[in-house]
mmCIF file of C-alpha atoms and ligand atoms in Angstrom:
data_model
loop_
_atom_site.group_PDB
_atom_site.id
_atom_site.type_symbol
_atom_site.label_atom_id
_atom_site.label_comp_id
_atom_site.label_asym_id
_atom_site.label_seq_id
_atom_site.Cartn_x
_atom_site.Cartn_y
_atom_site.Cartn_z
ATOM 1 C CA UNK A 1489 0.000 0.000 0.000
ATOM 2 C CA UNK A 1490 1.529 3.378 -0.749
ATOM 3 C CA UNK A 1491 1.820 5.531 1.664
ATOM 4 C CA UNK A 1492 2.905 9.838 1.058
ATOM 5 C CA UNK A 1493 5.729 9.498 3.435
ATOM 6 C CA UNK A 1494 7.313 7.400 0.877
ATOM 7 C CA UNK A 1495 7.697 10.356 -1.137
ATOM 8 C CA UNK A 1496 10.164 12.304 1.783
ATOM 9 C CA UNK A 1497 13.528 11.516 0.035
ATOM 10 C CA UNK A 1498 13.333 9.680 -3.908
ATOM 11 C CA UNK A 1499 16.049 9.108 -5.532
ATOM 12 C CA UNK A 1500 16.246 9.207 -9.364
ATOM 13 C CA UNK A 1501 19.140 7.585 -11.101
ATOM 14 C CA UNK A 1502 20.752 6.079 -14.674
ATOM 15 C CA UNK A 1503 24.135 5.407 -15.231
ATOM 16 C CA UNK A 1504 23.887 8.715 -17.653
ATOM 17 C CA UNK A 1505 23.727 10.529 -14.147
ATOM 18 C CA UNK A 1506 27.466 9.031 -13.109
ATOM 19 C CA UNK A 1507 29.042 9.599 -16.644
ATOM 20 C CA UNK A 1508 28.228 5.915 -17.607
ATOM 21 C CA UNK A 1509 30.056 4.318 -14.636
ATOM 22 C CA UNK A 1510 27.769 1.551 -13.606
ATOM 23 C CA UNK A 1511 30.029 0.562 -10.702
ATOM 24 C CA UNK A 1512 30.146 3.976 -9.584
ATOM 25 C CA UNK A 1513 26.200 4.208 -9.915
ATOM 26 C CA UNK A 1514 25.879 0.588 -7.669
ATOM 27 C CA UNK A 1515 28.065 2.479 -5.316
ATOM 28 C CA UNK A 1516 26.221 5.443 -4.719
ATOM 29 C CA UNK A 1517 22.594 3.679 -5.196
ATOM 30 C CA UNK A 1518 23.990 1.192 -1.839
ATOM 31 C CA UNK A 1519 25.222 4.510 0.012
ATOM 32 C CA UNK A 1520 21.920 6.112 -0.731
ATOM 33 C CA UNK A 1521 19.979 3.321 0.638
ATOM 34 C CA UNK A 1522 22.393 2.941 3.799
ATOM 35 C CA UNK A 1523 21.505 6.315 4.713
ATOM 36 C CA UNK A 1524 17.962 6.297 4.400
ATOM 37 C CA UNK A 1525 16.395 7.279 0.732
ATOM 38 C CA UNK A 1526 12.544 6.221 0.801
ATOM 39 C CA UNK A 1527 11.644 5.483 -2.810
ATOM 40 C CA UNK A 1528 14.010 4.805 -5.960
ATOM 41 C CA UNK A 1529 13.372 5.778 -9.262
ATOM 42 C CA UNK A 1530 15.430 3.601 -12.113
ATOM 43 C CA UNK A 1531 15.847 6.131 -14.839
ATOM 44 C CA UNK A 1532 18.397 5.438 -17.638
ATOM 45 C CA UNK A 1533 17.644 7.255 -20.440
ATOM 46 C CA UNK A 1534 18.969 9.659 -22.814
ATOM 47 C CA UNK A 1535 22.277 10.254 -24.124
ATOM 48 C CA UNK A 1536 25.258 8.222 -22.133
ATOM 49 C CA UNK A 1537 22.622 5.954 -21.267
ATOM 50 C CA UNK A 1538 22.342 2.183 -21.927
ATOM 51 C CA UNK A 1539 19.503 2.654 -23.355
ATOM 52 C CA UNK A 1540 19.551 0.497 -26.608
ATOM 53 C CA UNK A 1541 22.034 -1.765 -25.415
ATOM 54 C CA UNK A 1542 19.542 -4.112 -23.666
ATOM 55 C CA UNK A 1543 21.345 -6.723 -22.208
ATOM 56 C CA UNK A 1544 23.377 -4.605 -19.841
ATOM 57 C CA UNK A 1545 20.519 -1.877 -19.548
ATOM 58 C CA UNK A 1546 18.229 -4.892 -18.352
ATOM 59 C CA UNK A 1547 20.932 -6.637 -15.985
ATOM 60 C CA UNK A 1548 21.604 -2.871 -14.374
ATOM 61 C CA UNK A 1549 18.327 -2.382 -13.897
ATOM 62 C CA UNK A 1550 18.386 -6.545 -12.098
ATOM 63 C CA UNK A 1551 21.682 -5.029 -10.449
ATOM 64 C CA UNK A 1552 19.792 -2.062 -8.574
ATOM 65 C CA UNK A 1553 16.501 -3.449 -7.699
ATOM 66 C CA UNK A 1554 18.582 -6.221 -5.480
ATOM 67 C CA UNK A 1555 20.031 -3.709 -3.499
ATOM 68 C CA UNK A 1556 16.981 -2.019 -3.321
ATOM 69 C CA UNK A 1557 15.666 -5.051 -1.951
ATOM 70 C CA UNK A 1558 18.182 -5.405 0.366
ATOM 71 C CA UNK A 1559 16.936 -2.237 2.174
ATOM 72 C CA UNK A 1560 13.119 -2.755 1.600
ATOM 73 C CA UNK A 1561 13.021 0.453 -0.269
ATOM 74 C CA UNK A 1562 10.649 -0.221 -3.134
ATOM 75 C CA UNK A 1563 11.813 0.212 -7.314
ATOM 76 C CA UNK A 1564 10.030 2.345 -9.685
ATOM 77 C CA UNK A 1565 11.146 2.332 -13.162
ATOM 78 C CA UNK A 1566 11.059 5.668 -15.785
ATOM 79 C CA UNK A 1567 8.915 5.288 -18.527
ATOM 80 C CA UNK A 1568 10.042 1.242 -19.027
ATOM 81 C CA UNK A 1569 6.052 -0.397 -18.337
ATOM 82 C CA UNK A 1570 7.650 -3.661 -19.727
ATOM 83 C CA UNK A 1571 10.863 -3.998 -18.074
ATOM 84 C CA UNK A 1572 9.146 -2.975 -14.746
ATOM 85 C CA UNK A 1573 6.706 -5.681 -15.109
ATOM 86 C CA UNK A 1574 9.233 -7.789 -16.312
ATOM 87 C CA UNK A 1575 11.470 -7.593 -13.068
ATOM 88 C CA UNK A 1576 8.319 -7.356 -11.194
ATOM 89 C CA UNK A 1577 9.321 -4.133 -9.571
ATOM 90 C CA UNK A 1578 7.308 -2.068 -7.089
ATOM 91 C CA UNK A 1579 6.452 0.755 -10.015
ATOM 92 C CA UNK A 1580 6.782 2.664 -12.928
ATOM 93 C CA UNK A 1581 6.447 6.300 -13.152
ATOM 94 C CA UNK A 1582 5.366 7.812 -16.463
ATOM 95 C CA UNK A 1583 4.853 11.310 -18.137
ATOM 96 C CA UNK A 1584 2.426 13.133 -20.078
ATOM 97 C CA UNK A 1585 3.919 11.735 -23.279
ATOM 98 C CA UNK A 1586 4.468 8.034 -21.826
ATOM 99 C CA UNK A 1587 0.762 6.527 -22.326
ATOM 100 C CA UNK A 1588 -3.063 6.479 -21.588
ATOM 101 C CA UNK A 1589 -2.289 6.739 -17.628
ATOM 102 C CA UNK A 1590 -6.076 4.671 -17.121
ATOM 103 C CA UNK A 1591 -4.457 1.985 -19.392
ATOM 104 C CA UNK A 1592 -1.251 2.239 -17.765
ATOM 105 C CA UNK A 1593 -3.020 1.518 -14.080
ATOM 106 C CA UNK A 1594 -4.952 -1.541 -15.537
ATOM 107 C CA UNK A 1595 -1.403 -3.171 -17.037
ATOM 108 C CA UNK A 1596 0.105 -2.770 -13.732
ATOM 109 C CA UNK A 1597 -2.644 -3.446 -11.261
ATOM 110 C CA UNK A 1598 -1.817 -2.285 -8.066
ATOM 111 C CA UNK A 1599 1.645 -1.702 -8.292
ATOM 112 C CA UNK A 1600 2.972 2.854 -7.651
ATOM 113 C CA UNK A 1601 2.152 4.577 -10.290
ATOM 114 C CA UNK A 1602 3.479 8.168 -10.413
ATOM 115 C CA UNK A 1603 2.832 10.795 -13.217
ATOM 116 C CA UNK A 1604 4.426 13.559 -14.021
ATOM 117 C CA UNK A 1605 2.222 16.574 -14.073
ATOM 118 C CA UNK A 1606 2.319 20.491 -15.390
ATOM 119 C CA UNK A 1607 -0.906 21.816 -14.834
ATOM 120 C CA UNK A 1608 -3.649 21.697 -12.520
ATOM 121 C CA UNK A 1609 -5.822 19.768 -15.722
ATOM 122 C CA UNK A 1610 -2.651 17.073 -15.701
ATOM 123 C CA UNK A 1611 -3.145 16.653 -11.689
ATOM 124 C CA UNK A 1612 -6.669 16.171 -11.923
ATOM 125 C CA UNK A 1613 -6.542 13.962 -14.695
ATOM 126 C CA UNK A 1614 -3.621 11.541 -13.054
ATOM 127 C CA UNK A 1615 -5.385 11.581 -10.202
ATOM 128 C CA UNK A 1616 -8.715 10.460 -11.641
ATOM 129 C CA UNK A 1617 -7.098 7.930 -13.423
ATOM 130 C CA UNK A 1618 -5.400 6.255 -10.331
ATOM 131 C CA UNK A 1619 -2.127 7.848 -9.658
ATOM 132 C CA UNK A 1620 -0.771 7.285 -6.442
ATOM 133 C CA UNK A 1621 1.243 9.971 -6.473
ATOM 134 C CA UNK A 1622 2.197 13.435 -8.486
ATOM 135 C CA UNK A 1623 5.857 14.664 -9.611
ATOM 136 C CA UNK A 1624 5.974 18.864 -10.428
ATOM 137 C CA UNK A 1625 8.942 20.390 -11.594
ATOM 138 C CA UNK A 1626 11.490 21.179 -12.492
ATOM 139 C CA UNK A 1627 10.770 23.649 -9.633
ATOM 140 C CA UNK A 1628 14.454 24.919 -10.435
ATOM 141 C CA UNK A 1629 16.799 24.552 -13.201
ATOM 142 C CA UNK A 1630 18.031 20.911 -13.853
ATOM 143 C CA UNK A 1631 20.831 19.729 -15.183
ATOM 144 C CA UNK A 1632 19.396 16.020 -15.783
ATOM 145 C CA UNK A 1633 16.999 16.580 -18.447
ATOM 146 C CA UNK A 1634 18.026 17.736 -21.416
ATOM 147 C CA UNK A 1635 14.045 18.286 -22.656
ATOM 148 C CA UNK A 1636 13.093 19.463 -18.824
ATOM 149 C CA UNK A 1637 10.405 22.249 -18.988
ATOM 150 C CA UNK A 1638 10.924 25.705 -18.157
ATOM 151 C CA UNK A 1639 11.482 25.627 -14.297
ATOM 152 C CA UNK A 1640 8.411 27.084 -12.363
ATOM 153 C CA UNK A 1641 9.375 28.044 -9.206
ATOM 154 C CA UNK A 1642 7.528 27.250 -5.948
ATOM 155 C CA UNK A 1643 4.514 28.910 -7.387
ATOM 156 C CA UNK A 1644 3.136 25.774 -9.096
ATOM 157 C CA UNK A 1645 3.874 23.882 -6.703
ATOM 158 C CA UNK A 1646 1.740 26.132 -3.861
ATOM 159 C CA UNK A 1647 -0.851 26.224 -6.327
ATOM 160 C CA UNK A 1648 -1.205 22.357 -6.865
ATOM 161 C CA UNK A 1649 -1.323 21.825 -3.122
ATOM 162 C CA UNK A 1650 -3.813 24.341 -2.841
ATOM 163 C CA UNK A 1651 -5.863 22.897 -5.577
ATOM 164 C CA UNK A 1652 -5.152 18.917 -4.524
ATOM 165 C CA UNK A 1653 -4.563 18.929 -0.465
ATOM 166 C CA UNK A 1654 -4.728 15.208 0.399
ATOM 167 C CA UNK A 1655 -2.475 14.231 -3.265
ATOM 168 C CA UNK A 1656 0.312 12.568 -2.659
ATOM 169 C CA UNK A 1657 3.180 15.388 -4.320
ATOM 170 C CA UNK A 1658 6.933 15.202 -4.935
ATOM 171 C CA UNK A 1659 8.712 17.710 -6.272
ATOM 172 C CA UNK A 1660 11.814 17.582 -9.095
ATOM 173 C CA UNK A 1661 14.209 19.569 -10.069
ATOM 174 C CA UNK A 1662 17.607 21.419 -8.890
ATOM 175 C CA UNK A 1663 16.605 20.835 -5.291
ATOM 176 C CA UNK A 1664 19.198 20.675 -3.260
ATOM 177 C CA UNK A 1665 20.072 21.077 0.576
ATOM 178 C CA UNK A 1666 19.652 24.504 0.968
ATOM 179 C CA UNK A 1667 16.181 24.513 -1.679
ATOM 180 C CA UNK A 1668 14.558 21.774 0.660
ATOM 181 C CA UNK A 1669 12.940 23.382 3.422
ATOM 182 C CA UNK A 1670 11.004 25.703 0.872
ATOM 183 C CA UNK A 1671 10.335 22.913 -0.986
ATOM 184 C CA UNK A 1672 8.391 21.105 1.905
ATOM 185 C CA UNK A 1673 6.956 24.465 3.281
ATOM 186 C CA UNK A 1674 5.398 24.855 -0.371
ATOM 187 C CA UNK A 1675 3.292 21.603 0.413
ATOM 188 C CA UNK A 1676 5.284 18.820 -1.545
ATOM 189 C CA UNK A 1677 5.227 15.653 0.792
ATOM 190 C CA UNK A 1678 9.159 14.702 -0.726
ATOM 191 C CA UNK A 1679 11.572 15.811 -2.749
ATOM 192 C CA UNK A 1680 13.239 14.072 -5.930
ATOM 193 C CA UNK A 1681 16.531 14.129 -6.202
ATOM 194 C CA UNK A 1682 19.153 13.077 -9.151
ATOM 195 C CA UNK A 1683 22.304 15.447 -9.287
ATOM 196 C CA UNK A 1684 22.275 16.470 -5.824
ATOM 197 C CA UNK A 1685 22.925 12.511 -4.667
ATOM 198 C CA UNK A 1686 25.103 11.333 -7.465
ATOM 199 C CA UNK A 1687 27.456 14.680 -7.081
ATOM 200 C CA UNK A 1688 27.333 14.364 -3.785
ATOM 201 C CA UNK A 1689 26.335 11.068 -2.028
ATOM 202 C CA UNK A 1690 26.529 12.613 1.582
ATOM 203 C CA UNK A 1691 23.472 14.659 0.660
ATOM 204 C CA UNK A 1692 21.346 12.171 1.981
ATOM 205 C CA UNK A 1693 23.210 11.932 5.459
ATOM 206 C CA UNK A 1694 22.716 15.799 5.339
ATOM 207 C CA UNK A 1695 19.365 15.641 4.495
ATOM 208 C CA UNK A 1696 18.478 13.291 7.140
ATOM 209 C CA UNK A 1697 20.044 15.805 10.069
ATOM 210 C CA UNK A 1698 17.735 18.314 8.716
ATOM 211 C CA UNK A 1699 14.590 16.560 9.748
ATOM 212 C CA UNK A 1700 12.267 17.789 7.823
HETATM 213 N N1 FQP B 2410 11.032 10.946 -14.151
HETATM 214 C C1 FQP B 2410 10.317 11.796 -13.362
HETATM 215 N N2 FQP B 2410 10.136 11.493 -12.054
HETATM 216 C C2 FQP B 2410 9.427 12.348 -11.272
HETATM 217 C C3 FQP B 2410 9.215 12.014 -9.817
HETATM 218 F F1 FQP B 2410 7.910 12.139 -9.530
HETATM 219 F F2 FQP B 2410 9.608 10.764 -9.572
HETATM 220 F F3 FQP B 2410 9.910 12.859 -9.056
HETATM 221 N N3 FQP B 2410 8.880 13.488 -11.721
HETATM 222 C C4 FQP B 2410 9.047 13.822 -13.032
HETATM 223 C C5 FQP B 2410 9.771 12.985 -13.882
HETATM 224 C C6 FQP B 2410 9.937 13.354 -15.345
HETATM 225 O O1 FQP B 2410 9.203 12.379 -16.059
HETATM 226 P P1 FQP B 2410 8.940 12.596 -17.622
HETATM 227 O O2 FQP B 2410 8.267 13.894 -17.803
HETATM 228 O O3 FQP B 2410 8.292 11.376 -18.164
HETATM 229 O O4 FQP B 2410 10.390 12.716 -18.213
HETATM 230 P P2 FQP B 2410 11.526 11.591 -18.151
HETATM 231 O O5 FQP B 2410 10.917 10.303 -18.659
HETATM 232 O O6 FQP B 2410 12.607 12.144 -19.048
HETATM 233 O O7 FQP B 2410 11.967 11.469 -16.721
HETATM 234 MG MG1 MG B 2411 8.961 9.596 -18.828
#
């Protein structure tokens, strides 16, 4: 059963995010997990990713959902429907452009399904077709999507709360240590992460003394 304090700390990763080092990735995906992420997001996608090369993208993918295992922290995958119901993970998480979201929840049953959202009409709609959960951003300016949207600020994300208070919201996008407390404050119930781990792994740790 999902709950919206799974949402506190998510942690979005490829091997595109560690300059293709898969070893490096495993490292920082076990650190991550030692010190307490709640949700992981397998995204690997993009250029530097393995995306094409599908033996090693699928064994990666194997690779990180046994250490995610290890912890009991459940595995979403980006986008992939097939792979994640292939490796029988927790969840997918899709986007506007990724698929009827009603025809997405009936393929997966009862498995997470997360949406990404940039309007109030996208909310309402993911929501009505059985999201468990919202992502808005990029709040601030990313550097791990190369066709990101114009960042919006905290506005949207006040607005969305406002418009949806008992919807389970995380917010993406350039958040960082200093970015958080705002970002919670605004009414998101976690913040997603990619740069700010992989750059830096003791961000967790950090973010965990913060207590927010
Ligand atoms: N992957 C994501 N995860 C989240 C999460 F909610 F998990 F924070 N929010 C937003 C996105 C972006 O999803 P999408 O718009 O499909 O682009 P991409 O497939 O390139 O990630
Ligand atoms: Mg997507």
């Amino acid at each position: 059963m999902f709950g919206r304090e799974q949402l506190k700390l998510y942690f979005i990763m490829g091997s595109q995010d560690v300059d293709g080092d898969v070893q490096a990735a495993l490292n920082i995906l076990r650190t991550a997990l030692q010190d307490g992420i709640t949700l992981f997001q397998w995204r690997e996608k993009g250029a530097g990713s393995l995306y094409g090369q599908t033996a090693t993208y699928e064994q990666f993918a194997r690779d990180c959902l046994a250490l995610c295992r290890q912890y009991g922290v459940p595995f979403l995958v980006n986008d992939d429907v097939d792979l994640a119901l292939k490796l029988d993970a927790e969840g997918v998480h899709i986007g506007q452009d990724d698929g009827d979201i009603t025809a997405m929840r009936a393929r997966i049953g009862d498995k997470i399904l997360g949406v990404s959202a940039h309007s109030v009409a996208e909310v309402h709609s993911a929501e009505a077709a059985g999201a468990d959960y919202v992502g808005l951003g990029p709040i601030y300016p990313t550097v791990s999507k190369a066709d990101a949207n114009a960042p919006t600020g905290l506005s949207w994300l006040e607005e969305a709360r406002a418009a949806f208070p008992q919807l389970p919201i995380v917010a993406i996008g350039g958040i960082n240590l200093e970015r958080a407390p705002a970002v919670f404050a605004a009414g998101a119930d976690g913040v997603a992460v990619i740069s700010a781990i992989c750059r830096h792994p003791e961000f967790v740790a950090e973010f965990q003394a913060l207590s927010l």
